[in-house]
mmCIF file of N, CA and C in Angstrom:
data_model
loop_
_atom_site.group_PDB
_atom_site.id
_atom_site.type_symbol
_atom_site.label_atom_id
_atom_site.label_comp_id
_atom_site.label_asym_id
_atom_site.label_seq_id
_atom_site.Cartn_x
_atom_site.Cartn_y
_atom_site.Cartn_z
ATOM 1 N N UNK A 11 138.679 81.594 92.767
ATOM 2 C CA UNK A 11 137.493 82.415 92.600
ATOM 3 C C UNK A 11 137.331 83.316 93.821
ATOM 4 N N UNK A 12 137.153 84.573 93.584
ATOM 5 C CA UNK A 12 136.933 85.508 94.681
ATOM 6 C C UNK A 12 135.450 85.791 94.832
ATOM 7 N N UNK A 13 135.006 85.751 96.048
ATOM 8 C CA UNK A 13 133.610 86.091 96.337
ATOM 9 C C UNK A 13 133.493 87.600 96.479
ATOM 10 N N UNK A 14 132.419 88.133 95.990
ATOM 11 C CA UNK A 14 132.137 89.548 96.165
ATOM 12 C C UNK A 14 131.244 89.680 97.395
ATOM 13 N N UNK A 15 131.857 90.001 98.502
ATOM 14 C CA UNK A 15 131.146 90.083 99.775
ATOM 15 C C UNK A 15 130.631 91.505 99.977
ATOM 16 N N UNK A 16 129.348 91.602 100.312
ATOM 17 C CA UNK A 16 128.714 92.877 100.659
ATOM 18 C C UNK A 16 128.886 93.967 99.597
ATOM 19 N N UNK A 17 128.595 93.612 98.343
ATOM 20 C CA UNK A 17 128.524 94.657 97.319
ATOM 21 C C UNK A 17 127.512 95.694 97.806
ATOM 22 N N UNK A 18 127.850 96.967 97.817
ATOM 23 C CA UNK A 18 126.983 97.969 98.449
ATOM 24 C C UNK A 18 125.535 97.952 97.966
ATOM 25 N N UNK A 19 125.300 97.842 96.663
ATOM 26 C CA UNK A 19 123.921 97.867 96.170
ATOM 27 C C UNK A 19 123.155 96.619 96.574
ATOM 28 N N UNK A 20 123.820 95.475 96.564
ATOM 29 C CA UNK A 20 123.161 94.217 96.936
ATOM 30 C C UNK A 20 122.870 94.207 98.436
ATOM 31 N N UNK A 21 123.836 94.640 99.230
ATOM 32 C CA UNK A 21 123.639 94.705 100.682
ATOM 33 C C UNK A 21 122.487 95.650 101.024
ATOM 34 N N UNK A 22 122.403 96.778 100.340
ATOM 35 C CA UNK A 22 121.305 97.725 100.586
ATOM 36 C C UNK A 22 119.961 97.091 100.247
ATOM 37 N N UNK A 23 119.890 96.351 99.134
ATOM 38 C CA UNK A 23 118.644 95.677 98.746
ATOM 39 C C UNK A 23 118.201 94.676 99.800
ATOM 40 N N UNK A 24 119.121 93.802 100.205
ATOM 41 C CA UNK A 24 118.752 92.765 101.165
ATOM 42 C C UNK A 24 118.421 93.378 102.522
ATOM 43 N N UNK A 25 119.136 94.401 102.918
ATOM 44 C CA UNK A 25 118.838 95.078 104.181
ATOM 45 C C UNK A 25 117.427 95.659 104.152
ATOM 46 N N UNK A 26 117.032 96.230 103.024
ATOM 47 C CA UNK A 26 115.686 96.788 102.890
ATOM 48 C C UNK A 26 114.621 95.690 102.950
ATOM 49 N N UNK A 27 114.860 94.588 102.271
ATOM 50 C CA UNK A 27 113.886 93.487 102.284
ATOM 51 C C UNK A 27 113.804 92.877 103.683
ATOM 52 N N UNK A 28 114.942 92.735 104.360
ATOM 53 C CA UNK A 28 114.921 92.221 105.726
ATOM 54 C C UNK A 28 114.105 93.149 106.633
ATOM 55 N N UNK A 29 114.233 94.454 106.459
ATOM 56 C CA UNK A 29 113.442 95.411 107.253
ATOM 57 C C UNK A 29 111.951 95.219 106.994
ATOM 58 N N UNK A 30 111.575 94.927 105.758
ATOM 59 C CA UNK A 30 110.172 94.643 105.440
ATOM 60 C C UNK A 30 109.710 93.387 106.176
ATOM 61 N N UNK A 31 110.572 92.373 106.197
ATOM 62 C CA UNK A 31 110.249 91.134 106.912
ATOM 63 C C UNK A 31 110.038 91.427 108.401
ATOM 64 N N UNK A 32 110.960 92.143 108.992
ATOM 65 C CA UNK A 32 110.888 92.430 110.431
ATOM 66 C C UNK A 32 109.625 93.220 110.764
ATOM 67 N N UNK A 33 109.307 94.213 109.950
ATOM 68 C CA UNK A 33 108.106 95.017 110.171
ATOM 69 C C UNK A 33 106.857 94.140 110.064
ATOM 70 N N UNK A 34 106.844 93.232 109.108
ATOM 71 C CA UNK A 34 105.702 92.319 108.948
ATOM 72 C C UNK A 34 105.596 91.372 110.139
ATOM 73 N N UNK A 35 106.731 90.902 110.650
ATOM 74 C CA UNK A 35 106.720 89.974 111.779
ATOM 75 C C UNK A 35 106.157 90.636 113.030
ATOM 76 N N UNK A 36 106.647 91.817 113.366
ATOM 77 C CA UNK A 36 106.200 92.450 114.610
ATOM 78 C C UNK A 36 104.774 92.981 114.508
ATOM 79 N N UNK A 37 104.254 93.127 113.291
ATOM 80 C CA UNK A 37 102.891 93.626 113.103
ATOM 81 C C UNK A 37 101.937 92.577 112.548
ATOM 82 N N UNK A 38 102.361 91.324 112.544
ATOM 83 C CA UNK A 38 101.537 90.190 112.116
ATOM 84 C C UNK A 38 100.944 90.368 110.712
ATOM 85 N N UNK A 39 101.764 90.808 109.790
ATOM 86 C CA UNK A 39 101.346 90.923 108.384
ATOM 87 C C UNK A 39 101.671 89.600 107.690
ATOM 88 N N UNK A 40 100.791 88.642 107.913
ATOM 89 C CA UNK A 40 101.026 87.265 107.475
ATOM 90 C C UNK A 40 101.209 87.177 105.964
ATOM 91 N N UNK A 41 100.451 87.956 105.208
ATOM 92 C CA UNK A 41 100.562 87.887 103.746
ATOM 93 C C UNK A 41 101.947 88.326 103.278
ATOM 94 N N UNK A 42 102.553 89.292 103.963
ATOM 95 C CA UNK A 42 103.906 89.734 103.618
ATOM 96 C C UNK A 42 104.909 88.650 104.002
ATOM 97 N N UNK A 43 104.753 88.080 105.198
ATOM 98 C CA UNK A 43 105.645 87.004 105.622
ATOM 99 C C UNK A 43 105.579 85.838 104.649
ATOM 100 N N UNK A 44 104.371 85.441 104.269
ATOM 101 C CA UNK A 44 104.215 84.339 103.309
ATOM 102 C C UNK A 44 104.900 84.662 101.986
ATOM 103 N N UNK A 45 104.756 85.893 101.527
ATOM 104 C CA UNK A 45 105.336 86.280 100.239
ATOM 105 C C UNK A 45 106.859 86.310 100.279
ATOM 106 N N UNK A 46 107.440 86.593 101.444
ATOM 107 C CA UNK A 46 108.893 86.693 101.534
ATOM 108 C C UNK A 46 109.586 85.346 101.705
ATOM 109 N N UNK A 47 108.819 84.292 101.941
ATOM 110 C CA UNK A 47 109.404 82.947 101.944
ATOM 111 C C UNK A 47 109.236 82.353 100.548
ATOM 112 N N UNK A 48 110.272 81.689 100.059
ATOM 113 C CA UNK A 48 110.237 81.068 98.740
ATOM 114 C C UNK A 48 109.088 80.077 98.674
ATOM 115 N N UNK A 49 108.250 80.207 97.670
ATOM 116 C CA UNK A 49 107.108 79.309 97.499
ATOM 117 C C UNK A 49 107.596 78.014 96.857
ATOM 118 N N UNK A 50 108.157 77.148 97.696
ATOM 119 C CA UNK A 50 108.762 75.905 97.221
ATOM 120 C C UNK A 50 108.680 74.838 98.309
ATOM 121 N N UNK A 51 108.578 73.573 97.913
ATOM 122 C CA UNK A 51 108.637 72.503 98.910
ATOM 123 C C UNK A 51 110.032 72.366 99.525
ATOM 124 N N UNK A 52 111.025 73.052 98.955
ATOM 125 C CA UNK A 52 112.398 72.980 99.472
ATOM 126 C C UNK A 52 112.662 73.984 100.588
ATOM 127 N N UNK A 53 111.756 74.926 100.785
ATOM 128 C CA UNK A 53 111.923 75.929 101.834
ATOM 129 C C UNK A 53 111.703 75.270 103.191
ATOM 130 N N UNK A 54 112.509 75.667 104.179
ATOM 131 C CA UNK A 54 112.304 75.109 105.517
ATOM 132 C C UNK A 54 112.440 76.183 106.574
ATOM 133 N N UNK A 55 111.769 75.912 107.693
ATOM 134 C CA UNK A 55 111.808 76.819 108.843
ATOM 135 C C UNK A 55 111.875 75.981 110.110
ATOM 136 N N UNK A 56 112.952 76.167 110.865
ATOM 137 C CA UNK A 56 113.077 75.538 112.176
ATOM 138 C C UNK A 56 112.700 76.587 113.209
ATOM 139 N N UNK A 57 111.570 76.400 113.868
ATOM 140 C CA UNK A 57 111.116 77.335 114.884
ATOM 141 C C UNK A 57 111.633 76.946 116.256
ATOM 142 N N UNK A 58 111.227 77.704 117.265
ATOM 143 C CA UNK A 58 111.650 77.437 118.641
ATOM 144 C C UNK A 58 111.163 76.063 119.095
ATOM 145 N N UNK A 59 109.929 75.707 118.739
ATOM 146 C CA UNK A 59 109.358 74.435 119.211
ATOM 147 C C UNK A 59 108.665 73.665 118.090
ATOM 148 N N UNK A 60 108.964 74.004 116.850
ATOM 149 C CA UNK A 60 108.284 73.364 115.728
ATOM 150 C C UNK A 60 109.182 73.425 114.495
ATOM 151 N N UNK A 61 108.841 72.614 113.502
ATOM 152 C CA UNK A 61 109.598 72.553 112.253
ATOM 153 C C UNK A 61 108.609 72.506 111.100
ATOM 154 N N UNK A 62 108.898 73.272 110.056
ATOM 155 C CA UNK A 62 108.069 73.211 108.852
ATOM 156 C C UNK A 62 108.971 72.956 107.651
ATOM 157 N N UNK A 63 108.557 72.002 106.834
ATOM 158 C CA UNK A 63 109.250 71.707 105.586
ATOM 159 C C UNK A 63 108.327 72.069 104.441
ATOM 160 N N UNK A 64 108.729 73.020 103.630
ATOM 161 C CA UNK A 64 107.942 73.446 102.486
ATOM 162 C C UNK A 64 107.118 74.683 102.784
ATOM 163 N N UNK A 65 106.920 75.497 101.745
ATOM 164 C CA UNK A 65 106.181 76.748 101.889
ATOM 165 C C UNK A 65 104.771 76.513 102.409
ATOM 166 N N UNK A 66 104.110 75.459 101.931
ATOM 167 C CA UNK A 66 102.728 75.190 102.370
ATOM 168 C C UNK A 66 102.668 74.952 103.875
ATOM 169 N N UNK A 67 103.640 74.228 104.422
ATOM 170 C CA UNK A 67 103.666 73.966 105.867
ATOM 171 C C UNK A 67 103.947 75.249 106.650
ATOM 172 N N UNK A 68 104.823 76.095 106.129
ATOM 173 C CA UNK A 68 105.122 77.369 106.785
ATOM 174 C C UNK A 68 103.879 78.253 106.778
ATOM 175 N N UNK A 69 103.200 78.287 105.648
ATOM 176 C CA UNK A 69 101.979 79.081 105.513
ATOM 177 C C UNK A 69 100.895 78.577 106.473
ATOM 178 N N UNK A 70 100.730 77.269 106.574
ATOM 179 C CA UNK A 70 99.732 76.692 107.481
ATOM 180 C C UNK A 70 100.077 77.014 108.936
ATOM 181 N N UNK A 71 101.354 76.939 109.283
ATOM 182 C CA UNK A 71 101.787 77.273 110.641
ATOM 183 C C UNK A 71 101.421 78.726 110.969
ATOM 184 N N UNK A 72 101.761 79.639 110.072
ATOM 185 C CA UNK A 72 101.469 81.053 110.324
ATOM 186 C C UNK A 72 99.969 81.295 110.454
ATOM 187 N N UNK A 73 99.180 80.635 109.628
ATOM 188 C CA UNK A 73 97.720 80.806 109.663
ATOM 189 C C UNK A 73 97.136 80.327 110.989
ATOM 190 N N UNK A 74 97.786 79.361 111.633
ATOM 191 C CA UNK A 74 97.281 78.797 112.887
ATOM 192 C C UNK A 74 97.719 79.593 114.116
ATOM 193 N N UNK A 75 98.601 80.574 113.938
ATOM 194 C CA UNK A 75 99.099 81.354 115.069
ATOM 195 C C UNK A 75 98.093 82.431 115.465
ATOM 196 N N UNK A 76 98.132 82.872 116.735
ATOM 197 C CA UNK A 76 97.248 83.961 117.167
ATOM 198 C C UNK A 76 97.464 85.200 116.292
ATOM 199 N N UNK A 77 96.409 85.920 116.063
ATOM 200 C CA UNK A 77 96.465 87.107 115.196
ATOM 201 C C UNK A 77 97.035 88.296 115.955
ATOM 202 N N UNK A 78 98.292 88.181 116.320
ATOM 203 C CA UNK A 78 98.978 89.285 116.992
ATOM 204 C C UNK A 78 100.421 89.297 116.523
ATOM 205 N N UNK A 79 101.045 90.434 116.619
ATOM 206 C CA UNK A 79 102.438 90.538 116.234
ATOM 207 C C UNK A 79 103.344 89.932 117.292
ATOM 208 N N UNK A 80 104.628 89.980 117.023
ATOM 209 C CA UNK A 80 105.624 89.470 117.960
ATOM 210 C C UNK A 80 106.591 90.598 118.303
ATOM 211 N N UNK A 81 106.170 91.513 119.198
ATOM 212 C CA UNK A 81 107.054 92.633 119.534
ATOM 213 C C UNK A 81 108.396 92.132 120.058
ATOM 214 N N UNK A 82 109.456 92.710 119.536
ATOM 215 C CA UNK A 82 110.791 92.340 119.980
ATOM 216 C C UNK A 82 111.746 93.458 119.623
ATOM 217 N N UNK A 83 112.870 93.450 120.297
ATOM 218 C CA UNK A 83 113.920 94.412 120.023
ATOM 219 C C UNK A 83 115.104 93.660 119.448
ATOM 220 N N UNK A 84 115.578 94.096 118.298
ATOM 221 C CA UNK A 84 116.781 93.496 117.724
ATOM 222 C C UNK A 84 117.980 94.097 118.435
ATOM 223 N N UNK A 85 118.808 93.241 119.036
ATOM 224 C CA UNK A 85 119.979 93.730 119.754
ATOM 225 C C UNK A 85 121.241 93.634 118.914
ATOM 226 N N UNK A 86 121.206 92.797 117.894
ATOM 227 C CA UNK A 86 122.338 92.700 116.967
ATOM 228 C C UNK A 86 121.819 92.148 115.650
ATOM 229 N N UNK A 87 122.208 92.773 114.566
ATOM 230 C CA UNK A 87 121.813 92.332 113.233
ATOM 231 C C UNK A 87 123.055 92.274 112.356
ATOM 232 N N UNK A 88 123.267 91.126 111.715
ATOM 233 C CA UNK A 88 124.385 90.961 110.787
ATOM 234 C C UNK A 88 123.812 90.451 109.470
ATOM 235 N N UNK A 89 123.871 91.292 108.455
ATOM 236 C CA UNK A 89 123.420 90.909 107.118
ATOM 237 C C UNK A 89 124.656 90.864 106.232
ATOM 238 N N UNK A 90 124.828 89.758 105.533
ATOM 239 C CA UNK A 90 125.985 89.572 104.662
ATOM 240 C C UNK A 90 125.501 89.052 103.321
ATOM 241 N N UNK A 91 126.018 89.631 102.250
ATOM 242 C CA UNK A 91 125.684 89.132 100.917
ATOM 243 C C UNK A 91 126.935 88.534 100.289
ATOM 244 N N UNK A 92 126.707 87.539 99.461
ATOM 245 C CA UNK A 92 127.780 86.805 98.788
ATOM 246 C C UNK A 92 127.454 86.826 97.298
ATOM 247 N N UNK A 93 128.163 87.651 96.548
ATOM 248 C CA UNK A 93 127.801 87.829 95.154
ATOM 249 C C UNK A 93 126.528 88.656 95.062
ATOM 250 N N UNK A 94 125.738 88.412 94.020
ATOM 251 C CA UNK A 94 124.539 89.215 93.783
ATOM 252 C C UNK A 94 123.244 88.480 94.094
ATOM 253 N N UNK A 95 123.315 87.178 94.367
ATOM 254 C CA UNK A 95 122.084 86.398 94.501
ATOM 255 C C UNK A 95 121.896 85.685 95.834
ATOM 256 N N UNK A 96 122.832 85.805 96.758
ATOM 257 C CA UNK A 96 122.781 85.008 97.983
ATOM 258 C C UNK A 96 123.148 85.882 99.174
ATOM 259 N N UNK A 97 122.452 85.681 100.278
ATOM 260 C CA UNK A 97 122.779 86.432 101.478
ATOM 261 C C UNK A 97 122.238 85.759 102.725
ATOM 262 N N UNK A 98 122.733 86.205 103.861
ATOM 263 C CA UNK A 98 122.253 85.714 105.149
ATOM 264 C C UNK A 98 121.895 86.908 106.029
ATOM 265 N N UNK A 99 120.922 86.686 106.894
ATOM 266 C CA UNK A 99 120.542 87.689 107.893
ATOM 267 C C UNK A 99 120.485 86.966 109.231
ATOM 268 N N UNK A 100 121.286 87.418 110.163
ATOM 269 C CA UNK A 100 121.342 86.814 111.491
ATOM 270 C C UNK A 100 121.103 87.899 112.528
ATOM 271 N N UNK A 101 120.195 87.615 113.453
ATOM 272 C CA UNK A 101 119.890 88.599 114.484
ATOM 273 C C UNK A 101 119.855 87.946 115.859
ATOM 274 N N UNK A 102 120.145 88.761 116.846
ATOM 275 C CA UNK A 102 119.853 88.434 118.235
ATOM 276 C C UNK A 102 118.728 89.380 118.622
ATOM 277 N N UNK A 103 117.778 88.866 119.403
ATOM 278 C CA UNK A 103 116.625 89.695 119.757
ATOM 279 C C UNK A 103 116.165 89.394 121.169
ATOM 280 N N UNK A 104 115.375 90.307 121.703
ATOM 281 C CA UNK A 104 114.755 90.163 123.016
ATOM 282 C C UNK A 104 113.263 90.407 122.827
ATOM 283 N N UNK A 105 112.448 89.430 123.190
ATOM 284 C CA UNK A 105 110.995 89.607 123.124
ATOM 285 C C UNK A 105 110.516 90.318 124.379
ATOM 286 N N UNK A 106 109.449 91.079 124.234
ATOM 287 C CA UNK A 106 108.869 91.768 125.389
ATOM 288 C C UNK A 106 108.449 90.743 126.429
ATOM 289 N N UNK A 107 108.855 90.956 127.689
ATOM 290 C CA UNK A 107 108.481 90.070 128.776
ATOM 291 C C UNK A 107 109.256 88.764 128.816
ATOM 292 N N UNK A 108 110.285 88.620 128.011
ATOM 293 C CA UNK A 108 111.071 87.377 127.936
ATOM 294 C C UNK A 108 112.510 87.700 128.310
ATOM 295 N N UNK A 109 113.070 86.931 129.250
ATOM 296 C CA UNK A 109 114.446 87.201 129.665
ATOM 297 C C UNK A 109 115.470 86.526 128.757
ATOM 298 N N UNK A 110 115.061 85.472 128.073
ATOM 299 C CA UNK A 110 116.018 84.757 127.221
ATOM 300 C C UNK A 110 116.322 85.544 125.942
ATOM 301 N N UNK A 111 117.520 85.351 125.451
ATOM 302 C CA UNK A 111 117.937 85.976 124.199
ATOM 303 C C UNK A 111 117.537 85.064 123.048
ATOM 304 N N UNK A 112 116.922 85.649 122.048
ATOM 305 C CA UNK A 112 116.535 84.894 120.864
ATOM 306 C C UNK A 112 117.549 85.072 119.754
ATOM 307 N N UNK A 113 117.595 84.062 118.889
ATOM 308 C CA UNK A 113 118.468 84.119 117.720
ATOM 309 C C UNK A 113 117.658 83.711 116.498
ATOM 310 N N UNK A 114 117.914 84.372 115.405
ATOM 311 C CA UNK A 114 117.229 84.047 114.153
ATOM 312 C C UNK A 114 118.252 84.091 113.027
ATOM 313 N N UNK A 115 118.269 83.052 112.225
ATOM 314 C CA UNK A 115 119.131 82.997 111.045
ATOM 315 C C UNK A 115 118.261 82.777 109.826
ATOM 316 N N UNK A 116 118.533 83.516 108.784
ATOM 317 C CA UNK A 116 117.803 83.348 107.530
ATOM 318 C C UNK A 116 118.795 83.282 106.376
ATOM 319 N N UNK A 117 118.511 82.393 105.450
ATOM 320 C CA UNK A 117 119.250 82.321 104.199
ATOM 321 C C UNK A 117 118.341 82.890 103.120
ATOM 322 N N UNK A 118 118.828 83.881 102.408
ATOM 323 C CA UNK A 118 118.055 84.574 101.377
ATOM 324 C C UNK A 118 118.657 84.289 100.008
ATOM 325 N N UNK A 119 117.789 84.150 99.014
ATOM 326 C CA UNK A 119 118.201 83.919 97.635
ATOM 327 C C UNK A 119 117.443 84.892 96.741
ATOM 328 N N UNK A 120 118.162 85.511 95.813
ATOM 329 C CA UNK A 120 117.486 86.394 94.854
ATOM 330 C C UNK A 120 116.924 85.523 93.734
ATOM 331 N N UNK A 121 115.626 85.591 93.562
ATOM 332 C CA UNK A 121 114.909 84.837 92.537
ATOM 333 C C UNK A 121 114.287 85.833 91.561
ATOM 334 N N UNK A 122 113.711 85.369 90.450
ATOM 335 C CA UNK A 122 113.085 86.313 89.515
ATOM 336 C C UNK A 122 112.041 87.217 90.185
ATOM 337 N N UNK A 123 111.350 86.704 91.217
ATOM 338 C CA UNK A 123 110.328 87.502 91.904
ATOM 339 C C UNK A 123 110.905 88.374 93.019
ATOM 340 N N UNK A 124 112.211 88.312 93.247
ATOM 341 C CA UNK A 124 112.854 89.132 94.273
ATOM 342 C C UNK A 124 113.543 88.270 95.322
ATOM 343 N N UNK A 125 114.034 88.910 96.377
ATOM 344 C CA UNK A 125 114.698 88.204 97.468
ATOM 345 C C UNK A 125 113.679 87.383 98.247
ATOM 346 N N UNK A 126 114.033 86.116 98.551
ATOM 347 C CA UNK A 126 113.144 85.235 99.302
ATOM 348 C C UNK A 126 113.952 84.435 100.326
ATOM 349 N N UNK A 127 113.339 84.184 101.478
ATOM 350 C CA UNK A 127 113.939 83.314 102.491
ATOM 351 C C UNK A 127 113.796 81.878 101.997
ATOM 352 N N UNK A 128 114.913 81.154 101.954
ATOM 353 C CA UNK A 128 114.865 79.745 101.548
ATOM 354 C C UNK A 128 115.064 78.815 102.741
ATOM 355 N N UNK A 129 115.615 79.352 103.831
ATOM 356 C CA UNK A 129 115.787 78.577 105.062
ATOM 357 C C UNK A 129 115.838 79.551 106.233
ATOM 358 N N UNK A 130 115.209 79.151 107.346
ATOM 359 C CA UNK A 130 115.187 80.008 108.534
ATOM 360 C C UNK A 130 115.279 79.144 109.784
ATOM 361 N N UNK A 131 115.864 79.719 110.818
ATOM 362 C CA UNK A 131 116.012 79.032 112.097
ATOM 363 C C UNK A 131 115.828 80.053 113.211
ATOM 364 N N UNK A 132 114.999 79.716 114.185
ATOM 365 C CA UNK A 132 114.765 80.580 115.342
ATOM 366 C C UNK A 132 115.007 79.752 116.594
ATOM 367 N N UNK A 133 115.724 80.319 117.557
ATOM 368 C CA UNK A 133 115.948 79.608 118.817
ATOM 369 C C UNK A 133 116.062 80.617 119.952
ATOM 370 N N UNK A 134 115.892 80.112 121.167
ATOM 371 C CA UNK A 134 116.047 80.923 122.373
ATOM 372 C C UNK A 134 117.160 80.317 123.212
ATOM 373 N N UNK A 135 118.034 81.158 123.752
ATOM 374 C CA UNK A 135 119.120 80.675 124.604
ATOM 375 C C UNK A 135 118.626 80.586 126.042
ATOM 376 N N UNK A 136 119.107 79.561 126.722
ATOM 377 C CA UNK A 136 118.820 79.451 128.146
ATOM 378 C C UNK A 136 117.630 78.712 128.535
#
């Protein structure tokens, strides 16, 4: 079986949705962030200092955060799609005022309601 890696139309779709996610993150658009995570108890997010299992836990975590964005500069972004329904987005980033390099990995799945994050991991090096 051959995988169809980075079909141009699928890659363009996921790249656009990832840009929406990034814009929502840096501008604290919590409702957009919540909508882009799969509304399922199977969704998980490993944060820098916390872990959430299930959409409800992720939503509660976001609601408890300060009402401010997370300004950062993406220094490297790698988005890869596998077939028409699955993709990953991996970035390296630098937060304002932070010397450590951050990393973020997301697994995206195309569902009837659109592309959704089904698993995410954020960490800081150093």
